[in-house]
Amino acid sequence: MKELESLDAAFVIDTFLLLLIGIGPKIALVPFLDATADMPEATKRRVLRKMLTTAAIVAALLLVLGGLLTRLLHFSPGALGVSSGIILLVIAVSMVLGHESGNGGDHPVEGRDPMQVAVFPLAVPYLLNPAGIVVLVTLSAEASSIAVLAVAVGVLVAVLVLDVVVFRWAVQVSGKLDASRMLVTEKVFGFLLAALGVQLVLNGLSDVGVIHLTTGH
C-alpha cells in the first residue's frame, strides 16, 4: 500500500476495495452455506452473529493495535505480506481443488460445536482473511493522522454492514440457491485469490529488499 499521507477519494475507494476483498462476503459465503446447510434456522442465525461479531472485533483490534504489534513483535510489513500471501494461497488452492465444499475438506465441521465453527474457520480465516489482516495492520502502522485512521474505521464499518446484509440474505434464501453455480463462482474466485496471494508474497519480498518489482506505465 502507498504511504497514507492524505485523505482523498482515491484513498477511500482503494481502502474500500481492499477491505472488500479482505473482510468482504465472497470468500466466506460458500463455506458458510456449506457449514450451516443442515442446521436449524435459529442455529444458523446464531452462527452468523458469532461469525460477524468475531471478525469485526478482530478487525477493529488489528486496525487500532496493528502498528503497535509490528513494533512489539519486531516484524516488518514485508514479512507480514509474505506470510499472509502464503496462507491466502493455501486457502485459494483449497477453494479451487476442493471437491464437495467451500472449505475443501481442510476444516471439517461435522460434529463440532457450531459456535466454534463460527469462529474458526468461518470468521477467521474465511471472512477476515489474510489479505484483510495485511490491509488492516498496514493501515494501522502507516496512518499518518487520526483523521486517516478514522476514515479507515468508517470504511471498515461500511464493509461490515455489507457483510451483515449479504449473509442475512443468504440465510433467508439458502434453500433456493443453486449449489452448482455457487461452486463454479467459488472456483473462479479461487483463481483470482491465488493471484492475490502470489502478489502479496511478491510485494512482501520487495518490501524487505529480496527482489525488485517493476511496474508498467
Tab-separated table of C-alpha atoms in Angstrom:
chain	number	residue	atom	x	y	z
A	1	MET	CA	0.000	0.000	0.000
A	2	LYS	CA	1.063	3.585	-0.547
A	3	GLU	CA	2.104	5.748	2.341
A	4	LEU	CA	-1.026	7.107	3.948
A	5	GLU	CA	-0.326	10.810	3.864
A	6	SER	CA	-3.552	12.371	2.648
A	7	LEU	CA	-7.270	11.872	2.514
A	8	ASP	CA	-8.867	11.841	-0.899
A	9	ALA	CA	-11.422	9.881	-2.896
A	10	ALA	CA	-8.766	7.522	-4.250
A	11	PHE	CA	-7.677	6.567	-0.737
A	12	VAL	CA	-11.255	5.866	0.337
A	13	ILE	CA	-12.026	3.815	-2.783
A	14	ASP	CA	-8.781	1.842	-2.592
A	15	THR	CA	-9.317	1.108	1.098
A	16	PHE	CA	-12.904	0.026	0.467
A	17	LEU	CA	-11.906	-2.335	-2.351
A	18	LEU	CA	-9.030	-3.821	-0.362
A	19	LEU	CA	-11.221	-4.391	2.693
A	20	LEU	CA	-13.985	-5.777	0.482
A	21	ILE	CA	-11.513	-8.494	-0.521
A	22	GLY	CA	-10.036	-8.838	2.961
A	23	ILE	CA	-13.206	-8.965	5.065
A	24	GLY	CA	-15.990	-8.997	2.481
A	25	PRO	CA	-18.540	-11.775	1.986
A	26	LYS	CA	-17.272	-13.561	-1.113
A	27	ILE	CA	-14.663	-15.942	0.326
A	28	ALA	CA	-16.759	-16.887	3.354
A	29	LEU	CA	-20.159	-17.182	1.662
A	30	VAL	CA	-19.933	-20.702	0.231
A	31	PRO	CA	-18.146	-22.161	3.303
A	32	PHE	CA	-20.830	-20.546	5.496
A	33	LEU	CA	-23.641	-22.065	3.435
A	34	ASP	CA	-21.896	-25.470	3.448
A	35	ALA	CA	-21.247	-25.433	7.194
A	36	THR	CA	-24.793	-24.356	8.112
A	37	ALA	CA	-26.718	-26.321	5.479
A	38	ASP	CA	-28.118	-28.877	7.929
A	39	MET	CA	-28.539	-26.533	10.879
A	40	PRO	CA	-31.903	-25.251	12.141
A	41	GLU	CA	-32.691	-21.637	11.231
A	42	ALA	CA	-32.157	-20.438	14.795
A	43	THR	CA	-28.704	-22.046	14.900
A	44	LYS	CA	-27.799	-20.545	11.525
A	45	ARG	CA	-28.605	-17.086	12.866
A	46	ARG	CA	-26.513	-17.701	15.987
A	47	VAL	CA	-23.572	-18.875	13.877
A	48	LEU	CA	-23.964	-15.825	11.655
A	49	ARG	CA	-23.963	-13.420	14.619
A	50	LYS	CA	-20.929	-15.131	16.142
A	51	MET	CA	-19.023	-15.131	12.843
A	52	LEU	CA	-19.711	-11.461	12.117
A	53	THR	CA	-19.030	-10.344	15.686
A	54	THR	CA	-15.748	-12.252	15.907
A	55	ALA	CA	-14.469	-10.962	12.571
A	56	ALA	CA	-15.480	-7.393	13.427
A	57	ILE	CA	-13.768	-7.454	16.834
A	58	VAL	CA	-10.539	-8.927	15.467
A	59	ALA	CA	-10.540	-6.455	12.566
A	60	ALA	CA	-11.068	-3.494	14.910
A	61	LEU	CA	-8.239	-4.652	17.177
A	62	LEU	CA	-5.888	-5.044	14.213
A	63	LEU	CA	-6.789	-1.601	12.925
A	64	VAL	CA	-6.186	0.034	16.308
A	65	LEU	CA	-3.253	-2.058	17.548
A	66	GLY	CA	-1.652	-3.362	14.343
A	67	GLY	CA	1.076	-0.747	14.280
A	68	LEU	CA	1.939	-1.435	17.909
A	69	LEU	CA	2.039	-5.185	17.267
A	70	THR	CA	4.532	-4.776	14.429
A	71	ARG	CA	6.853	-2.915	16.804
A	72	LEU	CA	6.375	-5.208	19.791
A	73	LEU	CA	6.825	-8.422	17.794
A	74	HIS	CA	9.569	-6.935	15.590
A	75	PHE	CA	8.199	-7.987	12.213
A	76	SER	CA	8.027	-5.797	9.149
A	77	PRO	CA	5.047	-5.210	6.852
A	78	GLY	CA	7.028	-7.137	4.253
A	79	ALA	CA	7.265	-10.218	6.463
A	80	LEU	CA	3.533	-9.946	7.160
A	81	GLY	CA	2.858	-9.726	3.437
A	82	VAL	CA	4.876	-12.849	2.658
A	83	SER	CA	3.291	-14.948	5.414
A	84	SER	CA	-0.228	-13.724	4.631
A	85	GLY	CA	0.266	-14.318	0.924
A	86	ILE	CA	1.313	-17.919	1.561
A	87	ILE	CA	-1.729	-18.567	3.764
A	88	LEU	CA	-4.065	-16.893	1.261
A	89	LEU	CA	-2.563	-19.043	-1.487
A	90	VAL	CA	-3.292	-22.188	0.558
A	91	ILE	CA	-6.905	-21.058	1.038
A	92	ALA	CA	-7.236	-20.291	-2.669
A	93	VAL	CA	-5.878	-23.719	-3.625
A	94	SER	CA	-8.396	-25.394	-1.306
A	95	MET	CA	-11.178	-23.351	-2.940
A	96	VAL	CA	-10.110	-24.366	-6.436
A	97	LEU	CA	-9.314	-28.021	-5.761
A	98	GLY	CA	-11.924	-28.754	-3.094
A	99	HIS	CA	-14.311	-31.419	-4.314
A	100	GLU	CA	-17.537	-31.011	-2.412
A	101	SER	CA	-17.495	-27.960	-0.186
A	102	GLY	CA	-16.108	-24.471	0.031
A	103	ASN	CA	-13.685	-25.467	2.745
A	104	GLY	CA	-12.077	-28.060	0.535
A	105	GLY	CA	-12.144	-30.603	3.315
A	106	ASP	CA	-9.381	-28.831	5.195
A	107	HIS	CA	-11.611	-27.743	8.089
A	108	PRO	CA	-14.263	-30.433	8.669
A	109	VAL	CA	-17.230	-29.114	10.623
A	110	GLU	CA	-19.308	-32.238	11.215
A	111	GLY	CA	-19.704	-32.986	14.905
A	112	ARG	CA	-18.152	-29.691	16.004
A	113	ASP	CA	-19.832	-27.078	18.159
A	114	PRO	CA	-21.487	-24.621	15.722
A	115	MET	CA	-20.145	-21.695	17.743
A	116	GLN	CA	-16.601	-22.996	17.328
A	117	VAL	CA	-17.179	-23.353	13.601
A	118	ALA	CA	-18.413	-19.757	13.542
A	119	VAL	CA	-15.084	-18.592	14.970
A	120	PHE	CA	-12.841	-20.962	13.009
A	121	PRO	CA	-12.792	-21.329	10.089
A	122	LEU	CA	-15.734	-19.050	9.209
A	123	ALA	CA	-14.782	-15.795	10.986
A	124	VAL	CA	-11.037	-16.365	10.558
A	125	PRO	CA	-9.578	-17.123	8.038
A	126	TYR	CA	-12.581	-17.035	5.658
A	127	LEU	CA	-14.438	-13.804	6.475
A	128	LEU	CA	-11.397	-11.973	7.844
A	129	ASN	CA	-8.791	-13.481	5.553
A	130	PRO	CA	-5.017	-12.932	5.300
A	131	ALA	CA	-5.424	-10.132	2.745
A	132	GLY	CA	-7.630	-8.278	5.208
A	133	ILE	CA	-5.126	-8.763	8.010
A	134	VAL	CA	-2.370	-7.253	5.855
A	135	VAL	CA	-4.539	-4.267	4.924
A	136	LEU	CA	-5.647	-3.570	8.499
A	137	VAL	CA	-2.177	-3.869	10.022
A	138	THR	CA	-0.688	-1.723	7.253
A	139	LEU	CA	-3.362	0.931	7.738
A	140	SER	CA	-2.634	0.931	11.453
A	141	ALA	CA	1.138	1.104	11.030
A	142	GLU	CA	1.247	3.720	8.267
A	143	ALA	CA	-1.689	6.011	9.079
A	144	SER	CA	-0.220	9.496	9.370
A	145	SER	CA	-3.046	11.055	11.384
A	146	ILE	CA	-6.119	10.327	13.469
A	147	ALA	CA	-8.234	11.533	10.534
A	148	VAL	CA	-6.797	8.866	8.232
A	149	LEU	CA	-7.420	6.198	10.854
A	150	ALA	CA	-10.961	7.488	11.399
A	151	VAL	CA	-11.711	7.211	7.680
A	152	ALA	CA	-10.321	3.666	7.689
A	153	VAL	CA	-12.638	2.823	10.591
A	154	GLY	CA	-15.573	4.256	8.655
A	155	VAL	CA	-14.738	2.201	5.582
A	156	LEU	CA	-14.381	-0.930	7.720
A	157	VAL	CA	-17.819	-0.314	9.230
A	158	ALA	CA	-19.302	0.093	5.737
A	159	VAL	CA	-17.841	-3.249	4.631
A	160	LEU	CA	-19.103	-4.968	7.781
A	161	VAL	CA	-22.600	-3.579	7.172
A	162	LEU	CA	-22.439	-5.057	3.686
A	163	ASP	CA	-21.443	-8.389	5.221
A	164	VAL	CA	-24.475	-8.292	7.515
A	165	VAL	CA	-26.814	-7.595	4.602
A	166	VAL	CA	-25.351	-10.289	2.341
A	167	PHE	CA	-25.205	-13.040	4.946
A	168	ARG	CA	-28.679	-12.333	6.288
A	169	TRP	CA	-29.982	-12.544	2.739
A	170	ALA	CA	-28.043	-15.787	2.245
A	171	VAL	CA	-29.637	-17.327	5.357
A	172	GLN	CA	-33.094	-16.401	4.128
A	173	VAL	CA	-32.655	-17.788	0.599
A	174	SER	CA	-30.103	-20.559	1.249
A	175	GLY	CA	-32.611	-23.241	0.303
A	176	LYS	CA	-33.165	-21.640	-3.109
A	177	LEU	CA	-29.543	-21.029	-4.096
A	178	ASP	CA	-28.128	-23.126	-6.931
A	179	ALA	CA	-25.237	-25.017	-5.317
A	180	SER	CA	-23.572	-25.746	-8.678
A	181	ARG	CA	-23.469	-22.088	-9.675
A	182	MET	CA	-22.178	-21.077	-6.277
A	183	LEU	CA	-19.430	-23.694	-6.554
A	184	VAL	CA	-18.396	-22.512	-10.029
A	185	THR	CA	-18.146	-18.895	-8.905
A	186	GLU	CA	-16.084	-20.008	-5.911
A	187	LYS	CA	-13.626	-21.864	-8.169
A	188	VAL	CA	-13.209	-18.808	-10.399
A	189	PHE	CA	-12.745	-16.521	-7.397
A	190	GLY	CA	-10.235	-19.014	-6.005
A	191	PHE	CA	-8.014	-18.472	-9.056
A	192	LEU	CA	-8.173	-14.707	-8.509
A	193	LEU	CA	-7.317	-15.128	-4.830
A	194	ALA	CA	-4.351	-17.318	-5.748
A	195	ALA	CA	-3.041	-14.470	-7.897
A	196	LEU	CA	-3.598	-12.057	-4.994
A	197	GLY	CA	-1.722	-14.399	-2.655
A	198	VAL	CA	1.243	-14.511	-5.037
A	199	GLN	CA	1.145	-10.709	-5.333
A	200	LEU	CA	1.207	-10.335	-1.541
A	201	VAL	CA	4.284	-12.566	-1.405
A	202	LEU	CA	5.997	-10.571	-4.173
A	203	ASN	CA	5.154	-7.256	-2.511
A	204	GLY	CA	6.469	-8.565	0.805
A	205	LEU	CA	9.712	-9.763	-0.741
A	206	SER	CA	10.080	-6.392	-2.448
A	207	ASP	CA	9.451	-4.555	0.838
A	208	VAL	CA	12.254	-6.452	2.588
A	209	GLY	CA	14.618	-5.930	-0.352
A	210	VAL	CA	14.861	-9.535	-1.570
A	211	ILE	CA	13.553	-8.676	-5.041
A	212	HIS	CA	12.835	-5.528	-7.004
A	213	LEU	CA	9.438	-5.149	-8.625
A	214	THR	CA	8.986	-3.032	-11.727
A	215	THR	CA	5.636	-1.517	-12.600
A	216	GLY	CA	4.434	-0.797	-16.072
A	217	HIS	CA	3.018	2.553	-17.116
